[in-house]
Short mmCIF file of C-alpha atoms and ligand atoms in Angstrom, two decimals:
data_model
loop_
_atom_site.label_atom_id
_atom_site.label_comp_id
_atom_site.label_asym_id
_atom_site.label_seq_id
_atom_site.Cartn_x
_atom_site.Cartn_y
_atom_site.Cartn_z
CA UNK A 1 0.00 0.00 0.00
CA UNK A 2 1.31 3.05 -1.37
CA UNK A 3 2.39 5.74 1.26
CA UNK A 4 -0.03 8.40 -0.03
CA UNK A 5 -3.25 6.11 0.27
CA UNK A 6 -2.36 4.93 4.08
CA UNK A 7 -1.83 8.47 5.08
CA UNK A 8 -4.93 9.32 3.19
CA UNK A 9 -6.54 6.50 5.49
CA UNK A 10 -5.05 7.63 8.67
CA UNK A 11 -5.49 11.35 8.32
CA UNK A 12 -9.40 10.22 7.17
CA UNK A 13 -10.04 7.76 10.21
CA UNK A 14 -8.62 10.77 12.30
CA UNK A 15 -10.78 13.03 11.29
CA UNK A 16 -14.16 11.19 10.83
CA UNK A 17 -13.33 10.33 14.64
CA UNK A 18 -12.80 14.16 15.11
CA UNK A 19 -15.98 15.20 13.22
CA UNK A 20 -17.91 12.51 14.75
CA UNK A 21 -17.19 13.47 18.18
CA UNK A 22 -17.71 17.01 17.30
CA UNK A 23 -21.64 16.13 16.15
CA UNK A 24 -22.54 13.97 18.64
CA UNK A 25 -21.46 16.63 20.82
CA UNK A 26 -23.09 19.62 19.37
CA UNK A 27 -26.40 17.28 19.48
CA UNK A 28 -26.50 16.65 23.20
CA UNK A 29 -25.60 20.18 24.20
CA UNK A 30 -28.25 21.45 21.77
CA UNK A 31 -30.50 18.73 23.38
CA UNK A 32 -29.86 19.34 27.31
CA UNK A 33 -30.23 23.40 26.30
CA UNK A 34 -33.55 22.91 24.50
CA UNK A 35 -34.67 20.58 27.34
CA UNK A 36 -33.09 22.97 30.20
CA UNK A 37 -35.37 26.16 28.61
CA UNK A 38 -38.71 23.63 28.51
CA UNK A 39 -38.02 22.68 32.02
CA UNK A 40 -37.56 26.50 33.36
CA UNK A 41 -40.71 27.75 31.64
CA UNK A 42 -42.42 24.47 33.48
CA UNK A 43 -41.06 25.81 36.53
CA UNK A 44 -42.10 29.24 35.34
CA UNK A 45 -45.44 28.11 34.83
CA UNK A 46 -45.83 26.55 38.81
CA UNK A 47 -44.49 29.73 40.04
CA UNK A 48 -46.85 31.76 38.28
CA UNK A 49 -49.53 29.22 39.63
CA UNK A 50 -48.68 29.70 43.00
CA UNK A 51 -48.65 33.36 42.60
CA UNK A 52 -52.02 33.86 41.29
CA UNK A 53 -53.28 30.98 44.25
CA UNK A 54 -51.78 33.43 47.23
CA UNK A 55 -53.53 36.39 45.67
CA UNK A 56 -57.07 34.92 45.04
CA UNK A 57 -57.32 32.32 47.99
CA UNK A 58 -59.11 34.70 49.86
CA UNK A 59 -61.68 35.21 46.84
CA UNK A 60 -64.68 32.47 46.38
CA UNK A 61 -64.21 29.32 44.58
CA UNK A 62 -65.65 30.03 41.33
CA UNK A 63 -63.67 33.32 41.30
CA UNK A 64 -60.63 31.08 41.94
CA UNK A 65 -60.95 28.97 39.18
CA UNK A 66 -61.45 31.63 37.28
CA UNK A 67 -58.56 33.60 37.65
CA UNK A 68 -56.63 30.55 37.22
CA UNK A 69 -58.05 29.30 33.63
CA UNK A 70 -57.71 33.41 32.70
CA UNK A 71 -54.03 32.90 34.01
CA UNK A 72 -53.39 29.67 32.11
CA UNK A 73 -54.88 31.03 28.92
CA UNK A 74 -52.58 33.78 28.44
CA UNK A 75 -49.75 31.93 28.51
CA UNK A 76 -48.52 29.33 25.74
CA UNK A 77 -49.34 25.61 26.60
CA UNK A 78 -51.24 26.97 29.71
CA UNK A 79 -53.96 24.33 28.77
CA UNK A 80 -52.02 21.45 29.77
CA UNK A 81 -51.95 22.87 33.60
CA UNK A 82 -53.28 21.10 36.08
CA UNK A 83 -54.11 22.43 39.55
CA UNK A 84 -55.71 19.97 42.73
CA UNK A 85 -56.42 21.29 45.85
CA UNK A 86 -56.31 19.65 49.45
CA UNK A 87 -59.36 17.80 48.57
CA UNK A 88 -58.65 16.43 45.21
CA UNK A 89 -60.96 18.94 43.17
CA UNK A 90 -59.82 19.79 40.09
CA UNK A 91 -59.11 23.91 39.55
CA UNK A 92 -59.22 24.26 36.32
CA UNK A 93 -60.58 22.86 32.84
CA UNK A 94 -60.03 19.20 31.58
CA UNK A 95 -57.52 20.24 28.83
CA UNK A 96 -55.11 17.76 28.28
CA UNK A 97 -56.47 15.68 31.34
CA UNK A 98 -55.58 12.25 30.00
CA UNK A 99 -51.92 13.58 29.84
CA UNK A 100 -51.91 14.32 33.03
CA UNK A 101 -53.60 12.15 34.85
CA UNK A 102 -50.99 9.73 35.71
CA UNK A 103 -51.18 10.26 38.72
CA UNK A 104 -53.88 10.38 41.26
CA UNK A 105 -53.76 11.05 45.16
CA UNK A 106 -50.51 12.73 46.37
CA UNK A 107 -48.03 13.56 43.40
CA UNK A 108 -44.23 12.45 43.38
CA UNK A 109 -42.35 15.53 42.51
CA UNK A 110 -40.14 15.86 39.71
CA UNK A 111 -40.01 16.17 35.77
CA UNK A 112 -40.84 13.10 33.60
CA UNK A 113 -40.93 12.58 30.29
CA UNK A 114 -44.37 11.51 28.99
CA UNK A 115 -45.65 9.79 25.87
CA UNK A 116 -49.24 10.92 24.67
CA UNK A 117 -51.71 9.90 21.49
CA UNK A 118 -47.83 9.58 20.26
CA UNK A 119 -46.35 13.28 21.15
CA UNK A 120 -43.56 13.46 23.81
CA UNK A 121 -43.94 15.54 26.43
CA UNK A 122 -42.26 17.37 29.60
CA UNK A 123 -43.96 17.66 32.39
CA UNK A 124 -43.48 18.80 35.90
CA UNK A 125 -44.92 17.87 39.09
CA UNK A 126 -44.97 19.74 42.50
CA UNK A 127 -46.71 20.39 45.47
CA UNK A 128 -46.70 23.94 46.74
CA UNK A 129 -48.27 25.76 49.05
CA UNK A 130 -50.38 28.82 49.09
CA UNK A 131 -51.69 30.88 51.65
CA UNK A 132 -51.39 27.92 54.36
CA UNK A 133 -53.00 25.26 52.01
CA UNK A 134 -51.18 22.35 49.78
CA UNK A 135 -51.87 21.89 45.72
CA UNK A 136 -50.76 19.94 43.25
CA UNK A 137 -49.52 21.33 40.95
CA UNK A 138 -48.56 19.35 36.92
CA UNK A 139 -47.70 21.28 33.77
CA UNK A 140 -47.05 20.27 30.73
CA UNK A 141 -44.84 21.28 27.51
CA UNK A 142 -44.59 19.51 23.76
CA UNK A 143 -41.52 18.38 23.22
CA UNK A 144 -42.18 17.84 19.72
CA UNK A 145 -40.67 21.52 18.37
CA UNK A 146 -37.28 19.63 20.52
CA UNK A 147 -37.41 16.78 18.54
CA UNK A 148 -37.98 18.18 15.43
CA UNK A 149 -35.00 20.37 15.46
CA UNK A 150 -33.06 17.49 16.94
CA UNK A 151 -33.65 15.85 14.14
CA UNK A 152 -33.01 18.65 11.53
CA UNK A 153 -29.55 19.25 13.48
CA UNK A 154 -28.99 14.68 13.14
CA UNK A 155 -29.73 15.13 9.59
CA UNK A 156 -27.88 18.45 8.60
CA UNK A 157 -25.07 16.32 9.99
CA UNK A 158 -25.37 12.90 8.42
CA UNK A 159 -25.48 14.90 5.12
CA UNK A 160 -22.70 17.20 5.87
CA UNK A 161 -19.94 15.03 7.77
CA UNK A 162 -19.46 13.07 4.51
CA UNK A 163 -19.11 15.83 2.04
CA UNK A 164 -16.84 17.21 4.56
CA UNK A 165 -14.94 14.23 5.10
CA UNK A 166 -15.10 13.40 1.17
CA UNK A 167 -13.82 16.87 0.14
CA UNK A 168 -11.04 16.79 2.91
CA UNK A 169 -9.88 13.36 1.57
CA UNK A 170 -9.78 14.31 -1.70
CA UNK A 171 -7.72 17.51 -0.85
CA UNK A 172 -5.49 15.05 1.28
CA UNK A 173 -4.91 12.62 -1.37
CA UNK A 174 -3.73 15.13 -3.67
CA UNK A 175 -1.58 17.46 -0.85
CA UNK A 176 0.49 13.87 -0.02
CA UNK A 177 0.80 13.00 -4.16
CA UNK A 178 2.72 16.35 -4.63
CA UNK A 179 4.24 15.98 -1.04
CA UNK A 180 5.47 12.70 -2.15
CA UNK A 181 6.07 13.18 -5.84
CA UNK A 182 9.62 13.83 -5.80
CA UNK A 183 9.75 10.18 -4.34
CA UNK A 184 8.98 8.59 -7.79
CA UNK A 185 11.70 10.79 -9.37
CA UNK A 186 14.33 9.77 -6.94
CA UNK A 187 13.51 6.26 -7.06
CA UNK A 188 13.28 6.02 -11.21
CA UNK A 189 17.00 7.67 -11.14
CA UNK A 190 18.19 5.19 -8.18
CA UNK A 191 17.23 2.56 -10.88
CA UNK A 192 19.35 3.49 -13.40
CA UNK A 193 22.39 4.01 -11.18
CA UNK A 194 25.35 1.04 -11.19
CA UNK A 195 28.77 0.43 -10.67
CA UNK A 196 28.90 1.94 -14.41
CA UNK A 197 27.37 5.41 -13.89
CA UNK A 198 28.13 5.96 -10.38
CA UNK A 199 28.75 9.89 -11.15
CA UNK A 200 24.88 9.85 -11.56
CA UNK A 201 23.29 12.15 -8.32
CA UNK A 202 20.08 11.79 -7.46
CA UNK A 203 17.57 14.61 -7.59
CA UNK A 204 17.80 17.07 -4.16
CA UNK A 205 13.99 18.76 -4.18
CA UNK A 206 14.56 22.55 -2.28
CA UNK A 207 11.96 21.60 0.14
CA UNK A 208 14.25 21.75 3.49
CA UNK A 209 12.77 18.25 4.72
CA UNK A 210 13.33 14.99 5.30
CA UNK A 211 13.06 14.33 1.36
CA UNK A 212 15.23 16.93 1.30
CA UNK A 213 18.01 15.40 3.60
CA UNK A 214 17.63 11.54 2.72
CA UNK A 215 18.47 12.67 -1.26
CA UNK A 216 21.71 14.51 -0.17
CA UNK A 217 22.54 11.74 2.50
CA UNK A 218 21.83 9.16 -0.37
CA UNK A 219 24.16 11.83 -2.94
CA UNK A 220 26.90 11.73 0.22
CA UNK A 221 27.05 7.89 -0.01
CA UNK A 222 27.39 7.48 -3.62
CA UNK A 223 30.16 10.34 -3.22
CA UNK A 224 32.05 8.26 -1.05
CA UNK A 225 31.11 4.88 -3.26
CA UNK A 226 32.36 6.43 -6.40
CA UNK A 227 35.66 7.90 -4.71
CA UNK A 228 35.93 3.85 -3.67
CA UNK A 229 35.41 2.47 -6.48
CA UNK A 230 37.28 4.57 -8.68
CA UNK A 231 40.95 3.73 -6.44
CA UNK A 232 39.44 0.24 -6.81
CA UNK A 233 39.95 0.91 -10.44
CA UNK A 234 42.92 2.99 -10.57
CA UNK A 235 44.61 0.28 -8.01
CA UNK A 236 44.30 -2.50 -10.02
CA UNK A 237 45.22 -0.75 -13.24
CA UNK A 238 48.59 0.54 -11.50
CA UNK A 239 48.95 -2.89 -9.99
CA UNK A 240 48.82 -5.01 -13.35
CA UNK A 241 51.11 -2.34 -14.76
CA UNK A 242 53.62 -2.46 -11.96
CA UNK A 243 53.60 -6.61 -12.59
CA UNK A 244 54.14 -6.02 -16.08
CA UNK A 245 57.24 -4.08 -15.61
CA UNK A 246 59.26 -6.88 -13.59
CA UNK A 247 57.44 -9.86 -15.94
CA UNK A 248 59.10 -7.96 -19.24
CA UNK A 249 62.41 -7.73 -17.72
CA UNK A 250 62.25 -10.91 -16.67
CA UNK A 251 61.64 -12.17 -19.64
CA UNK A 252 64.34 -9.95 -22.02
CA UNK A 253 67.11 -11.08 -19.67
CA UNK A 254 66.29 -14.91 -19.95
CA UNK A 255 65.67 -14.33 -24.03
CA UNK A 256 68.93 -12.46 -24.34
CA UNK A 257 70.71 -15.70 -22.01
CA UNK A 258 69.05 -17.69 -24.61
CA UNK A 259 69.70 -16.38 -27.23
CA UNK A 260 73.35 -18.12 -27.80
CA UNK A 261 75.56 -19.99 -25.82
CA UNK A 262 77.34 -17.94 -23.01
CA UNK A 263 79.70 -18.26 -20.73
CA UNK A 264 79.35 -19.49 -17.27
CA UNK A 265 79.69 -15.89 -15.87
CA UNK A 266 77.10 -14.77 -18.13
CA UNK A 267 74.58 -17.34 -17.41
CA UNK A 268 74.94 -16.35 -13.27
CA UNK A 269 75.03 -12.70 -14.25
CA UNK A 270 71.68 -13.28 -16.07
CA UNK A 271 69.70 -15.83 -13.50
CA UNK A 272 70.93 -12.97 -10.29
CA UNK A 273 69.21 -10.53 -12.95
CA UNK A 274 66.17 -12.92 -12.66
CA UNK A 275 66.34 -13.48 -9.42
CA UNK A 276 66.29 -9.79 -8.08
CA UNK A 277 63.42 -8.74 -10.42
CA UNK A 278 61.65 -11.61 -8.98
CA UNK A 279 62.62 -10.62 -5.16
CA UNK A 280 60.67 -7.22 -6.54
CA UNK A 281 57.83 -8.84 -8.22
CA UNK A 282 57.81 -10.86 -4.22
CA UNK A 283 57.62 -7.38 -2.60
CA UNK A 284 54.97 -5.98 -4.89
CA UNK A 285 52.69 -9.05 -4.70
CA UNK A 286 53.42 -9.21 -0.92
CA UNK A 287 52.83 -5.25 -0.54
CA UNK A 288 49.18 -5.87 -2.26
CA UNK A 289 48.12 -8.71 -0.86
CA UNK A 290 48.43 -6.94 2.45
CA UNK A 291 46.56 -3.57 1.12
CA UNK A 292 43.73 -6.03 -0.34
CA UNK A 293 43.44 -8.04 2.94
CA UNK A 294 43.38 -3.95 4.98
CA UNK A 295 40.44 -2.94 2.32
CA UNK A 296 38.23 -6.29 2.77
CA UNK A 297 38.02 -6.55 6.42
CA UNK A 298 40.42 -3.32 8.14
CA UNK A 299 43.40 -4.36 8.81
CA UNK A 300 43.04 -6.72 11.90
CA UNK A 301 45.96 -7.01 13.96
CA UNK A 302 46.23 -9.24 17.33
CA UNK A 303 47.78 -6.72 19.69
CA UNK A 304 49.78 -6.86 22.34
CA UNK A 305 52.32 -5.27 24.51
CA UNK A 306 54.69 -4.13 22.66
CA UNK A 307 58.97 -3.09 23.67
CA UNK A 308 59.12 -0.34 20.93
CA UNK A 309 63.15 0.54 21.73
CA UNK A 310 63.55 -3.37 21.14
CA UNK A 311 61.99 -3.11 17.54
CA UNK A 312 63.84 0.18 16.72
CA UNK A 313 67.14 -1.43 17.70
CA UNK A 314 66.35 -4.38 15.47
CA UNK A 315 64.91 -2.38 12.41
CA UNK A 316 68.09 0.08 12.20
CA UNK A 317 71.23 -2.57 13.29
CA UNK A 318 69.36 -4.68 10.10
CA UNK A 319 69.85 -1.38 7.84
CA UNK A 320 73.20 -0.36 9.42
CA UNK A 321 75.15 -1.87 6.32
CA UNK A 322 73.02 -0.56 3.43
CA UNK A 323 72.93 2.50 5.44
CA UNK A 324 76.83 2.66 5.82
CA UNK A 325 77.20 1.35 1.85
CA UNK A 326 75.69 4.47 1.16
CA UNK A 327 77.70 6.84 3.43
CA UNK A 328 74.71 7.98 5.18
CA UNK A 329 74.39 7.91 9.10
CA UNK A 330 71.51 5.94 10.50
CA UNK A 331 71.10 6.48 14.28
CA UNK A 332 68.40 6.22 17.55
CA UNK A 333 67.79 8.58 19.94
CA UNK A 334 65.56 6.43 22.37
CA UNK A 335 63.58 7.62 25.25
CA UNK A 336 65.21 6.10 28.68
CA UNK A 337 62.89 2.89 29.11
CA UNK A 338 59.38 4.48 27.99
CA UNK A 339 56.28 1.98 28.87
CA UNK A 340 55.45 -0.55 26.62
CA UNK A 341 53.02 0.13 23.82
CA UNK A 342 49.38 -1.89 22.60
CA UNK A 343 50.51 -3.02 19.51
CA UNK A 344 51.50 -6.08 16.51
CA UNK A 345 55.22 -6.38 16.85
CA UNK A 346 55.29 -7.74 13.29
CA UNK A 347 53.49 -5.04 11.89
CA UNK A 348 55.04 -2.67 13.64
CA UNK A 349 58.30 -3.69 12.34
CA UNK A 350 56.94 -3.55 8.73
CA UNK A 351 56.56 -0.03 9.26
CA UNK A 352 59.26 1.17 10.94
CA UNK A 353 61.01 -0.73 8.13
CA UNK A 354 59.15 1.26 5.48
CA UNK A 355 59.99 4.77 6.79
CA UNK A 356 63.69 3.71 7.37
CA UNK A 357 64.17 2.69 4.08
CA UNK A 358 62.37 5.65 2.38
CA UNK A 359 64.86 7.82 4.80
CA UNK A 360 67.65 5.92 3.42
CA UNK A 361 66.18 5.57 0.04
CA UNK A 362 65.46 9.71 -0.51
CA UNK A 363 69.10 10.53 1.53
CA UNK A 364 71.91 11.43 -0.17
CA UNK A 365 75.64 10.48 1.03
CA UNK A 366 76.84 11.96 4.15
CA UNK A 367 73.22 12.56 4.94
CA UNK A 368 71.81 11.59 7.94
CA UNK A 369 69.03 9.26 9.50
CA UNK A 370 67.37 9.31 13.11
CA UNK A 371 64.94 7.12 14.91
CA UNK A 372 63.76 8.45 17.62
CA UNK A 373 61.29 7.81 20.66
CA UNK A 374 59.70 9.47 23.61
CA UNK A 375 57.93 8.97 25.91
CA UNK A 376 54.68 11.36 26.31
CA UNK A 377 51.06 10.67 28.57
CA UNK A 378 49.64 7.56 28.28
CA UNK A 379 51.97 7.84 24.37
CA UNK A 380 55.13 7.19 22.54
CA UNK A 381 56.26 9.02 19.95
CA UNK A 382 58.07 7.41 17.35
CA UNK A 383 59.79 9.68 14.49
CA UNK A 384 61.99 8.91 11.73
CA UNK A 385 64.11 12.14 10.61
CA UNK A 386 66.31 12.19 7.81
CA UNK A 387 68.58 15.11 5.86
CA UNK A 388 67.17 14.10 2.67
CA UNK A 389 65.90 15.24 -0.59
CA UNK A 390 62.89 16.66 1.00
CA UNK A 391 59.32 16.62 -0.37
CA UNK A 392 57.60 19.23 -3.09
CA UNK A 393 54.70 20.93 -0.85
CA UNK A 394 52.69 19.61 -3.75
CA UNK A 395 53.29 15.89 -3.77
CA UNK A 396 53.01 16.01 0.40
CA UNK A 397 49.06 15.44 0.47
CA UNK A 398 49.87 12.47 -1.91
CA UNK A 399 52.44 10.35 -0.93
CA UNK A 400 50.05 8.14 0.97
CA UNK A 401 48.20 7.38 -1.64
CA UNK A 402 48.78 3.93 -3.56
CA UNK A 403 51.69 4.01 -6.30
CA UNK A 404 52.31 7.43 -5.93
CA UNK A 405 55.74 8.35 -6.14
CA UNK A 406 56.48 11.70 -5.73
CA UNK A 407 59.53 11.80 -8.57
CA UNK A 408 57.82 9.32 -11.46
CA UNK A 409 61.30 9.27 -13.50
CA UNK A 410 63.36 7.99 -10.62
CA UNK A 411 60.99 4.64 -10.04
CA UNK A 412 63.40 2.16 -11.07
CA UNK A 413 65.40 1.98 -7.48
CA UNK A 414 62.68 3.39 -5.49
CA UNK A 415 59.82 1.35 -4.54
CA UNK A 416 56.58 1.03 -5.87
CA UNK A 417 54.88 3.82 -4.09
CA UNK A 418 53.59 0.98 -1.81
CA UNK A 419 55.39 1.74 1.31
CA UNK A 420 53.67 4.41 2.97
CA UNK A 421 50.38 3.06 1.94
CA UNK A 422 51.12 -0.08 3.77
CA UNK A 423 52.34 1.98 6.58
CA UNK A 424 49.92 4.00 7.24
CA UNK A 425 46.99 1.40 7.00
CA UNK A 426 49.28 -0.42 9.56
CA UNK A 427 48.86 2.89 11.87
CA UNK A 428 45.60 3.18 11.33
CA UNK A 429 45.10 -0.34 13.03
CA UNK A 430 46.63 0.83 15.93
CA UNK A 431 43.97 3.80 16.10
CA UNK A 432 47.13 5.85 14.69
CA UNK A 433 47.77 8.46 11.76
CA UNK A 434 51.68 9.07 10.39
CA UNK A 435 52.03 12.71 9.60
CA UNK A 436 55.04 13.88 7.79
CA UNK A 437 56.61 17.10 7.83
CA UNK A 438 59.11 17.79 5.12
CA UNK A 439 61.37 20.54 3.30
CA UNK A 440 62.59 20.10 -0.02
CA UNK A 441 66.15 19.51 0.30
CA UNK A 442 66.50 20.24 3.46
CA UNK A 443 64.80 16.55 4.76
CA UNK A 444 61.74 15.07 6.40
CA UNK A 445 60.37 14.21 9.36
CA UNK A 446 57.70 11.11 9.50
CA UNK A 447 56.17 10.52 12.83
CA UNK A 448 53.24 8.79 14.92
CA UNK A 449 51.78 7.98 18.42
CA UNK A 450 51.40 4.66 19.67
CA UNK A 451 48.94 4.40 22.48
CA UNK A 452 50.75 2.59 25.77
CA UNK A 453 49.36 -0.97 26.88
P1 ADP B 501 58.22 4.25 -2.68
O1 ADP B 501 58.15 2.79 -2.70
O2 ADP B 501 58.24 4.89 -4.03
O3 ADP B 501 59.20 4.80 -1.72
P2 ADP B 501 56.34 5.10 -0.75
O4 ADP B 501 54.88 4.88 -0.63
O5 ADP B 501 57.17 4.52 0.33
O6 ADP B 501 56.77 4.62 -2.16
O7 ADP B 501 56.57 6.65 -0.82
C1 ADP B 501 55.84 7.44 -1.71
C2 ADP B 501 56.63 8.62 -2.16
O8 ADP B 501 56.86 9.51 -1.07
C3 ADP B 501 58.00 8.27 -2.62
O9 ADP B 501 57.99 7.96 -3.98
C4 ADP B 501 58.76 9.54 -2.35
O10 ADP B 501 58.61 10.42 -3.43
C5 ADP B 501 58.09 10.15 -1.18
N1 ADP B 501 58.86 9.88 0.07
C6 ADP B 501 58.62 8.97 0.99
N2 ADP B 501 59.50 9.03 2.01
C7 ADP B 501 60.33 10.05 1.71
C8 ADP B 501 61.48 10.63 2.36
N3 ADP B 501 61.92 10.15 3.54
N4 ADP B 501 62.09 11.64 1.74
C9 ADP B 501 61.65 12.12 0.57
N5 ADP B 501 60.59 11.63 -0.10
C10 ADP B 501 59.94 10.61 0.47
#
């Protein structure tokens, strides 16, 4: 059931209930008025009775009854009066005795609702007394005039409640279609969006509500799915073309080996050719493997507590010789004992690793390389500074990014433009971010908090 038709429903049930309640209302307090001026004029009527019996009780019977029909006749409905006295004669005229004759002998007091040759009536009973002497006292009043404009008022609204109620569903129907329109136009473009046309947007009505909102939260997401799925794209372009760079050379060297006999020398010069691209090819494969396995489930790492000093010390005494083959100085400046820190030793290592070498890599002779720690609240800091060849201000916001190498015409040598991509998604499991702050030519400085165990 379509949004428009339940609201229609709802907002319809709500406000036959309202109208409802409304009429039945307006009926009984139009009923219990009508009723409440009848029974006044009754008691009107008896008062006016009583009055006229204190004047003339002194005055002889006949005169009496007399000034009581003259009484009744002025006033309208003054035939259905009926007065007793002590003895049970009847004061005035038979009008309307039938009606009210119900009762007989001593009266019980009150108003009643009587029935009559079919005709409701209202009457009122009383005893009163008059210049030291009881009467009865009944009058009587048509209700019929009531009734009938009860009954005008029940069917005014029986007739009106459902043109009411018609016309306001109508007018409901058609306020949610345009409320709700943009809906159809969202959901028709939502259909034709896919992996192919993700740059599609869907359609933001200027409304300022929720329709409003859930478009540019649904625009927000394919944003962010189109950023995704475009590195997706670009990552495994770069990645077969990285491959195919190793694969080629690869291949040339054995095909020039092969192509006549050689000598000994030759043939070893060739396979350590081989063998180094494919220590590369290794690296690469290794390097996305582990960015693949960080995109499909976040890079889960068991952690534990981790000596930080103890895996500097091992990273740089393993790079001491490449460091010293290239005449640049690789040293630690280690905080004095600093607490142990929550973290994958392994992993850890991989990145320290990656950030030594790119010091080492990017550092010229006589250049130098520091790794240092310290010790901070509940942190330690662990920076990597080198004198190196700096980075351009404009490559900085990039050189996290997958196969991005800051200098493309110095790639063979240099890595892949893996490193710090593996690095930092290796930080970011340990709730961490490596910043980097660098001068061309003058060096840079790559550092990040570890949280303490
Ligand atoms: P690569 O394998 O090419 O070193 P990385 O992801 O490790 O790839 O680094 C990306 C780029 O960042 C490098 O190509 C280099 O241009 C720049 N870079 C990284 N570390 C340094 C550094 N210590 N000094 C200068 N440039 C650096």
């Amino acid at each position: 059931m379509s949004i428009r038709l339940r609201l229609t429903i709802w907002y319809s049930t709500v406000l036959l209930l309202g109208l409802a309640t409304f009429g039945i209302g307006m009926w009984f307090v139009l009923g219990h008025r009508m009723m409440s001026v009848i029974e006044s004029n009754l008691a009107e009527r008896v008062d006016g009775v009583r009055t006229v019996l204190e004047l003339e009780s002194k005055v002889k019977d006949s005169d009496l009854r007399q000034e009581l029909w003259e009484f009744t006749r002025e006033i309208p409905e003054g035939a259905l009066t009926r007065v007793r006295d002590a003895h049970g004669r009847e004061l005035l005229p038979a009008a309307g005795r039938q009606l009210l004759s119900a009762e007989r002998g001593s009266i019980t007091p009150g108003y009643r609702s009587v029935l009559w040759e079919g005709h409701l009536y209202r009457t009122l009973s009383r005893r009163i007394q008059a210049a030291g002497a009881p009467f009865d006292v009944i009058a009587a009043a048509s209700l019929e005039g009531t009734a009938a404009i009860l009954a005008e008022f029940r069917k005014f609204l029986f007739l009106m409640i459902p043109v009411v109620l018609a016309t306001a569903c109508l007018g409901g129907y058609w306020i949610s279609r345009r409320a709700l329109s943009p809906v159809d136009e969202i959901t028709r473009t939502a259909l034709s969006i896919s992996v192919q046309n993700l740059a599609l947007r869907l359609p933001v009505p200027r409304t300022g509500d929720e329709l409003q909102r859930m478009s540019e939260t649904w625009n927000g997401v394919l944003e962010r799915l189109e950023t995704t799925v475009n590195r997706i794209r670009q990552f495994t372009g770069d990645a077969s073309h990285e491959l195919r760079t190793p694969i080629a050379l690869i291949r040339a060297t054995a095909d020039l080996a092969l192509q006549r006999e050689r000598s000994v020398a030759d043939y070893q010069k060739a396979l350590a050719n081989i063998r180094d691209e494919s220590e590369r090819m290794t690296e690469l494969i290794e390097g996305l493997l582990a960015l693949a396995r960080s995109d499909a489930k976040g890079m889960v790492l068991p952690q534990a507590a981790v000596d930080i000093n103890g895996i500097v010390r091992e990273v740089v005494s393993s790079n001491l010789a490449l460091a010293e083959s290239k005449g640049v100085e690789l040293s630690t400046d280690l905080a004095d004992s600093p607490p142990l820190v929550k973290g994958n030793a392994p992993a850890l290592r991989r990145l320290l690793l990656s950030l030594v070498d790119n010091a080492l890599k990017y550092t010229p002779s006589n250049g130098r390389v520091v790794v240092s720690t310290r010790a901070a609240a509940g942190e330690v800091l662990l920076a990597v500074q080198d004198t190196g060849s700096g980075i351009e201000p404009g490559a900085l916001p990039h050189i996290f990014e997958r196969f991005y190498r800051a200098d493309a015409t110095r790639s063979f040598g240099a890595g892949a433009g893996l490193g710090l991509s593996i690095a930092q998604a290796i930080a970011e499991a340990h709730g961490s971010t490596i910043k980097v702050e660098s001068q061309p030519s003058a060096g840079s400085r790559f550092h990040l908090t570890l949280r303490t165990a």
